[in-house]
C-alpha atoms as an extended CHARMM CRD file, in Angstrom:
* protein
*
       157  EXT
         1         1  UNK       CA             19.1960000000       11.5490000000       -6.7980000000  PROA      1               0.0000000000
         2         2  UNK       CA             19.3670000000       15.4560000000       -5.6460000000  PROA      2               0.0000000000
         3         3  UNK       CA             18.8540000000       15.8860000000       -2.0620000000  PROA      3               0.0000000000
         4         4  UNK       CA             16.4670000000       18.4260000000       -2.3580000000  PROA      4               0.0000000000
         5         5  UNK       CA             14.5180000000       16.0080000000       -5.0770000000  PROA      5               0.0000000000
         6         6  UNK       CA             14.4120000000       13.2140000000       -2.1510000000  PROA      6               0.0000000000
         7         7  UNK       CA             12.7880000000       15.8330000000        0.7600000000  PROA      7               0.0000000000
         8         8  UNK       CA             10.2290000000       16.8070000000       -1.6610000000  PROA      8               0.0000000000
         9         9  UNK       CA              9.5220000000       12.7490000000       -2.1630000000  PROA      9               0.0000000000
        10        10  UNK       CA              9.8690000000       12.4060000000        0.9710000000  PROA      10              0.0000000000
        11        11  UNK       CA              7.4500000000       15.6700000000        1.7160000000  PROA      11              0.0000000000
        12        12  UNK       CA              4.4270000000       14.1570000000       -0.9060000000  PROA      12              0.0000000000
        13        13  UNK       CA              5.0220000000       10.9680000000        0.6280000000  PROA      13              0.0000000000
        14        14  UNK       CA              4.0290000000       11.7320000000        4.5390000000  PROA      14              0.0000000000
        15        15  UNK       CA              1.3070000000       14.1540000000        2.9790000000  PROA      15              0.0000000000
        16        16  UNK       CA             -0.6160000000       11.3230000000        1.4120000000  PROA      16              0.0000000000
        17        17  UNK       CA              0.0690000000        9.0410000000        4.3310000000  PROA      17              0.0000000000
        18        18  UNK       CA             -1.7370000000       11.7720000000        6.6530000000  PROA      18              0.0000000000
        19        19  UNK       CA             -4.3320000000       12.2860000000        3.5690000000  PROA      19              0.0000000000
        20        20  UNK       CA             -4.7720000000        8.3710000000        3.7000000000  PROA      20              0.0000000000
        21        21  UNK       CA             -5.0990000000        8.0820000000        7.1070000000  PROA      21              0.0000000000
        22        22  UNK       CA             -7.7950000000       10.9950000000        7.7150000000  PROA      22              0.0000000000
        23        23  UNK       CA             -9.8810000000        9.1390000000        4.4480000000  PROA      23              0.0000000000
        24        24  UNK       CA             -9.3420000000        5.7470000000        6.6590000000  PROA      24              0.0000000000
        25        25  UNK       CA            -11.0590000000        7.2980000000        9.7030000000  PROA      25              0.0000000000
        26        26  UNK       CA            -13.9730000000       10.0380000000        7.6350000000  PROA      26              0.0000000000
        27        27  UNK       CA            -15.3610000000        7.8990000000        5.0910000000  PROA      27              0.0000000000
        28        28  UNK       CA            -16.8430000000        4.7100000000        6.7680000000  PROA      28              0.0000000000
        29        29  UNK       CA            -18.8600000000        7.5440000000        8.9190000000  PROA      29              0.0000000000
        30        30  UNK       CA            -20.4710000000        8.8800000000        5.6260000000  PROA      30              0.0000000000
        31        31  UNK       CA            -21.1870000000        5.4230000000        3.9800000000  PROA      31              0.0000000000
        32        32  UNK       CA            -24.4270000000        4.8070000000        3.1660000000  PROA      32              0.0000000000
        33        33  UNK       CA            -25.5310000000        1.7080000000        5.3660000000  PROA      33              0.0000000000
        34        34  UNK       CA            -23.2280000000        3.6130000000        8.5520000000  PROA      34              0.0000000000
        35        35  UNK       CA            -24.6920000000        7.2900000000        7.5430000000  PROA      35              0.0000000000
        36        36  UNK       CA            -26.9110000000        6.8780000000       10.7710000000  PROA      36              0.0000000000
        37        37  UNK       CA            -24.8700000000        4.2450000000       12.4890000000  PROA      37              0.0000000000
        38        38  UNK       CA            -23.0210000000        4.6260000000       16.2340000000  PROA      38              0.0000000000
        39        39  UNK       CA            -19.1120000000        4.8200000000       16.3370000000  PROA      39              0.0000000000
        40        40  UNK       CA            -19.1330000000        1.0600000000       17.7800000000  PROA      40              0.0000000000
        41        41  UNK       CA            -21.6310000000       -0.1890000000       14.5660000000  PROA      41              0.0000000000
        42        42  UNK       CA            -19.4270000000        1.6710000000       12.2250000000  PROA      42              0.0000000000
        43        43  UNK       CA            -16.5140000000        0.3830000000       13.1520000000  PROA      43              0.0000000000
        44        44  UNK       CA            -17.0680000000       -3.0520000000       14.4110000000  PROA      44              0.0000000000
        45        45  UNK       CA            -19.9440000000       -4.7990000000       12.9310000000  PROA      45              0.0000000000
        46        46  UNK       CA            -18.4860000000       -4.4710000000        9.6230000000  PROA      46              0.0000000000
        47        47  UNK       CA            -16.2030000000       -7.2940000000        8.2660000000  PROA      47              0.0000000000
        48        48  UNK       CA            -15.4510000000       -5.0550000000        4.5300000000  PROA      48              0.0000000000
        49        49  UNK       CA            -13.9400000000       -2.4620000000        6.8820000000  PROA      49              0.0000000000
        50        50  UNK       CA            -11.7880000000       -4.7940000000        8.8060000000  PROA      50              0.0000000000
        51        51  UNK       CA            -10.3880000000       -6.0620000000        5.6470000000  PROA      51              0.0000000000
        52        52  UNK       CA             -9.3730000000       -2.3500000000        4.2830000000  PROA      52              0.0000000000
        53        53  UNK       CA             -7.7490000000       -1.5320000000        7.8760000000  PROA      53              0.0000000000
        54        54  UNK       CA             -5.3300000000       -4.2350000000        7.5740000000  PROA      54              0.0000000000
        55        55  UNK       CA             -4.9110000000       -3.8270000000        4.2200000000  PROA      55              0.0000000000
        56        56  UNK       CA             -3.9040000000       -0.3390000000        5.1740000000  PROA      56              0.0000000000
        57        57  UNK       CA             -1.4430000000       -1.6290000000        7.6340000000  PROA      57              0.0000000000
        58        58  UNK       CA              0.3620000000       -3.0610000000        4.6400000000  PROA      58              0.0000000000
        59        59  UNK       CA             -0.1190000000        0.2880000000        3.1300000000  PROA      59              0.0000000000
        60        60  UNK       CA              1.6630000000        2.3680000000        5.6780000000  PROA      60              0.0000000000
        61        61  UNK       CA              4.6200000000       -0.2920000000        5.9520000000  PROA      61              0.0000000000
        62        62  UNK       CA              5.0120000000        0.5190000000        2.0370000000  PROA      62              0.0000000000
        63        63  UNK       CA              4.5940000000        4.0810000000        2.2240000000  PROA      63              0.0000000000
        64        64  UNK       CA              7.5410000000        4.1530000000        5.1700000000  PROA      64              0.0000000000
        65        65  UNK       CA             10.0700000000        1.6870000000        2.9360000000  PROA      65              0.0000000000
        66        66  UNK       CA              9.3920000000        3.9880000000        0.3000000000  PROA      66              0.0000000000
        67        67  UNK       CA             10.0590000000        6.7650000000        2.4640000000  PROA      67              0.0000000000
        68        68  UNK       CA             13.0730000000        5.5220000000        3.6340000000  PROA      68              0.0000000000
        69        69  UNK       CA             14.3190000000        4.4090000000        0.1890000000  PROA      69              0.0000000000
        70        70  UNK       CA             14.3400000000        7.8250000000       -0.5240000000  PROA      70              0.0000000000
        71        71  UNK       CA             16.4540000000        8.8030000000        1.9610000000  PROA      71              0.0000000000
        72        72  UNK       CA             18.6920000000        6.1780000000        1.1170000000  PROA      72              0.0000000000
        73        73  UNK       CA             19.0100000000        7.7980000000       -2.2460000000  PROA      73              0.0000000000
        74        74  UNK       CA             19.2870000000       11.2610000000       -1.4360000000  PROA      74              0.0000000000
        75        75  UNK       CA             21.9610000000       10.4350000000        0.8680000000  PROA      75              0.0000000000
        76        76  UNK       CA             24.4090000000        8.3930000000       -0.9490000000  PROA      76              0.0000000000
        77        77  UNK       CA             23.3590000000       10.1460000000       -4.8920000000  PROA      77              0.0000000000
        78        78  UNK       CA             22.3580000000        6.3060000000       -5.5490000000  PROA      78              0.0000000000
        79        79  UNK       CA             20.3690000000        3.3070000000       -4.9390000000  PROA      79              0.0000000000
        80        80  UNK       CA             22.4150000000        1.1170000000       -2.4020000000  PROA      80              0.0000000000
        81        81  UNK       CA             22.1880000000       -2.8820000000       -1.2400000000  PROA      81              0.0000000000
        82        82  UNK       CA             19.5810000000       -2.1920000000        1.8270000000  PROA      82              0.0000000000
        83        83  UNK       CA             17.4670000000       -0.9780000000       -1.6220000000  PROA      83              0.0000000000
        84        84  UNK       CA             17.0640000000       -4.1050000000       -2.2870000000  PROA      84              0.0000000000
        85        85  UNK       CA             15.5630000000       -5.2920000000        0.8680000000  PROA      85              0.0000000000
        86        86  UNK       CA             13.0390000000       -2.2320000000        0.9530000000  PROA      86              0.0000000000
        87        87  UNK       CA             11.8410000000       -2.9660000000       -2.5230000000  PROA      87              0.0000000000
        88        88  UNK       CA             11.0870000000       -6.3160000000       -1.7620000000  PROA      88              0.0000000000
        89        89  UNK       CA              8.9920000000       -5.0810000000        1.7130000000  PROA      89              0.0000000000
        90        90  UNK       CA              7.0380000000       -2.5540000000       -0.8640000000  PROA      90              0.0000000000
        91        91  UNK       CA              6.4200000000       -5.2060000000       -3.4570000000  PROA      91              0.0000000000
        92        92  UNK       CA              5.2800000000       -8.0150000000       -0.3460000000  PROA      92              0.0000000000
        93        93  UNK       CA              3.0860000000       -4.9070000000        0.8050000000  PROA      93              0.0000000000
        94        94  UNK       CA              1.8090000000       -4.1430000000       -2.7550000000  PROA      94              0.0000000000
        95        95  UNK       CA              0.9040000000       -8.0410000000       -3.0760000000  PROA      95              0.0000000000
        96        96  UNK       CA             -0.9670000000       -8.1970000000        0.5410000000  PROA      96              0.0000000000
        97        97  UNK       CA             -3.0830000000       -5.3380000000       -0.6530000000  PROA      97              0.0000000000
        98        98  UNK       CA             -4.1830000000       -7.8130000000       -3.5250000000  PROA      98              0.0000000000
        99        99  UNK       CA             -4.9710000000      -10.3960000000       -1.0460000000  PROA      99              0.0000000000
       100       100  UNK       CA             -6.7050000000       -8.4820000000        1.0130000000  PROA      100             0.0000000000
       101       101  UNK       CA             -8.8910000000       -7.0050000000       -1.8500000000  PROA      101             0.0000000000
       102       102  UNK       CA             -9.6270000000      -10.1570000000       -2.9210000000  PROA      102             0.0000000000
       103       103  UNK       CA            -10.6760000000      -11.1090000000        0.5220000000  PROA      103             0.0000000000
       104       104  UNK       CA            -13.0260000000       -8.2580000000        0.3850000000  PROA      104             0.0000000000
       105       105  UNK       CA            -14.3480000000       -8.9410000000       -3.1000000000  PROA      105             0.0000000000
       106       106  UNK       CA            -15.4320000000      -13.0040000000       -2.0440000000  PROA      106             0.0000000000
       107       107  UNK       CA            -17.1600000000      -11.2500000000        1.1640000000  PROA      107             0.0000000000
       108       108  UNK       CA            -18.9690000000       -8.7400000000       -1.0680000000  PROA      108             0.0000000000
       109       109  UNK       CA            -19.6740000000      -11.5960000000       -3.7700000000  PROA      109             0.0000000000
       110       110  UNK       CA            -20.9930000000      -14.3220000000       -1.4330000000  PROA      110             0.0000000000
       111       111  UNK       CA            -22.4740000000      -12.3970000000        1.3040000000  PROA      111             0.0000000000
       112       112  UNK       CA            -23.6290000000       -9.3470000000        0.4580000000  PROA      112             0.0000000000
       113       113  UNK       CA            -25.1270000000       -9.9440000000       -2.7610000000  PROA      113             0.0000000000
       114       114  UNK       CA            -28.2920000000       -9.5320000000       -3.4690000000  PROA      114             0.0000000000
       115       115  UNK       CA            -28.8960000000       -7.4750000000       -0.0060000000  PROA      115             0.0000000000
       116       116  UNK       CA            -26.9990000000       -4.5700000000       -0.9340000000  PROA      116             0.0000000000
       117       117  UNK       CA            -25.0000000000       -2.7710000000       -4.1000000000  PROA      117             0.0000000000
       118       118  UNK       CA            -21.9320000000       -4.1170000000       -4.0930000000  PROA      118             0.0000000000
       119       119  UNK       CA            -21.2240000000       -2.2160000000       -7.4560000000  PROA      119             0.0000000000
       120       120  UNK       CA            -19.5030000000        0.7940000000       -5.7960000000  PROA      120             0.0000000000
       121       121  UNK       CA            -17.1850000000       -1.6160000000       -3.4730000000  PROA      121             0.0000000000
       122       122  UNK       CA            -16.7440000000       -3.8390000000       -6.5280000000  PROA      122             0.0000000000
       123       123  UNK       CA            -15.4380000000       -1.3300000000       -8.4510000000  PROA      123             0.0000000000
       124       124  UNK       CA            -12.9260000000        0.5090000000       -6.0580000000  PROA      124             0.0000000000
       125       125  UNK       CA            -11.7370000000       -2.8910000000       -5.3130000000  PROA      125             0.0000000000
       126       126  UNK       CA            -10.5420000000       -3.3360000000       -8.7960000000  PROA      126             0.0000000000
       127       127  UNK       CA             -8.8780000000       -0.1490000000       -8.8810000000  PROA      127             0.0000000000
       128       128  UNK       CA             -7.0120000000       -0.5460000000       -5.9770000000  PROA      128             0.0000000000
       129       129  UNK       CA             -6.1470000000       -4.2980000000       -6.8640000000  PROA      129             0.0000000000
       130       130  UNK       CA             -4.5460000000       -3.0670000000      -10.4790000000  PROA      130             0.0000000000
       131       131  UNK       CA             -2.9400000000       -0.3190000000       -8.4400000000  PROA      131             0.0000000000
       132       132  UNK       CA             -1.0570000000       -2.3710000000       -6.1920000000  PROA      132             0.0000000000
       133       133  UNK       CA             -0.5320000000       -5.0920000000       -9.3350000000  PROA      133             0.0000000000
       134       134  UNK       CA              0.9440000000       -2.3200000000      -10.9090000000  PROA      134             0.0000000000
       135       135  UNK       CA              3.1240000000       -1.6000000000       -8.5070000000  PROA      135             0.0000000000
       136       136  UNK       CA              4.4790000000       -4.9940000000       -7.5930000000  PROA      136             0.0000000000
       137       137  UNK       CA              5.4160000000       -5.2370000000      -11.1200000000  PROA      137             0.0000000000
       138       138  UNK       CA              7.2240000000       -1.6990000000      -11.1500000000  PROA      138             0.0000000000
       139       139  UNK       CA              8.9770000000       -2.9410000000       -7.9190000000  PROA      139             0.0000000000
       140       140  UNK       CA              9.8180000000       -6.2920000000       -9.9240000000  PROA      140             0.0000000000
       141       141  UNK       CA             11.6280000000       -4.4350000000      -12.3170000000  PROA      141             0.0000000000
       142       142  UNK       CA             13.5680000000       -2.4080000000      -10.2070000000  PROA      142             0.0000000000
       143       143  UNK       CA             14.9200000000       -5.2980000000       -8.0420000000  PROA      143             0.0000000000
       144       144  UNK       CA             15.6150000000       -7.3420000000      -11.1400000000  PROA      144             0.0000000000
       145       145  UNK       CA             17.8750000000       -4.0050000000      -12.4610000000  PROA      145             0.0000000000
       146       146  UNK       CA             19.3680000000       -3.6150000000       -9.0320000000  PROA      146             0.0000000000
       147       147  UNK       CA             20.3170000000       -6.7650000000       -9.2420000000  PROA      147             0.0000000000
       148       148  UNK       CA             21.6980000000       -6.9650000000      -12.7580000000  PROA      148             0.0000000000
       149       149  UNK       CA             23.4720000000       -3.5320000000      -11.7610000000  PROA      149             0.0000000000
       150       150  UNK       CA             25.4620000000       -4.7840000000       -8.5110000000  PROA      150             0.0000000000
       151       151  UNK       CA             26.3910000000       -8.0680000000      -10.2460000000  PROA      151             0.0000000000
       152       152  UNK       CA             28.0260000000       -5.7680000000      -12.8520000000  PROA      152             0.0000000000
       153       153  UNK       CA             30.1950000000       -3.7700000000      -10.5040000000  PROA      153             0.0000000000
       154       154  UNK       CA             31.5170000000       -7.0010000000       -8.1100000000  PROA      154             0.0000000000
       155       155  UNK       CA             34.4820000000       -8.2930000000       -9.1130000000  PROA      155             0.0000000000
       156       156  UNK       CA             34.9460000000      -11.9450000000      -10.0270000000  PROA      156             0.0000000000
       157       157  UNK       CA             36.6420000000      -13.8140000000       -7.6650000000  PROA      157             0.0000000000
């Protein structure tokens, strides 16, 4: 990988971090149930948001492997060993996001239903699940060819 191709990764990468991280801290102020809510009942009296904060912790670790990968590549022209390791954090990450989606889901299923929509929550939860899903099997993929590809070039001995 070009140099120059990597910093402009690199570039889109910390812009949707900072994107990601500005949506974490504007939207639950704009909700609908925490429209006309204090900082402390926005922020603490909801279990939902909780569960998307440390989801987003798992986020932010991918988003930095993935950063870092880059760098890797745009260093050395290719993907190296430590490669391996980072796509194995970003897949672990991508998977956590699942389980904490799915956390999110049974809270919205069994305790909010039927006192609120949960249609809206529902639904972004699926997208983000088959995001990450999507991702974890992309990441797969790549390990299982980085693999393949450095078993190729040892020698036998």
């Amino acid at each position: 990988m070009k140099r120059s191709t990597a910093t402009i990764l690199q570039t889109a990468i910390v812009t949707a971090g900072i994107a990601i991280f500005i949506f974490l801290l504007w939207e639950p102020t704009v909700e609908g149930r925490n429209a006309h809510a204090t900082l402390f009942e926005t922020y603490f009296n909801d279990p939902l948001l909780a569960c998307a904060y440390l989801a987003a912790i798992a986020l932010f670790v991918a988003l930095y492997q993935l950063f870092k990968l880059l760098g890797d590549a745009g260093q050395t022209g290719a993907l190296t060993h430590h490669a391996l390791h980072r796509l194995r954090t970003i897949r672990w990450c991508a998977l956590i996001i699942i389980a904490f989606v799915l956390i999110g889901e049974a809270y919205l299923f069994f305790v909010v239903r039927g006192t609120d929509d949960i249609a809206g929550g529902v639904g972004m939860g699926i997208v983000v699940a088959l995001a990450s899903a999507i991702t974890a099997a992309a990441i797969a993929m790549s390990e299982r060819r980085l693999l393949l590809h450095s078993n190729r070039e040892r020698p036998e001995g």
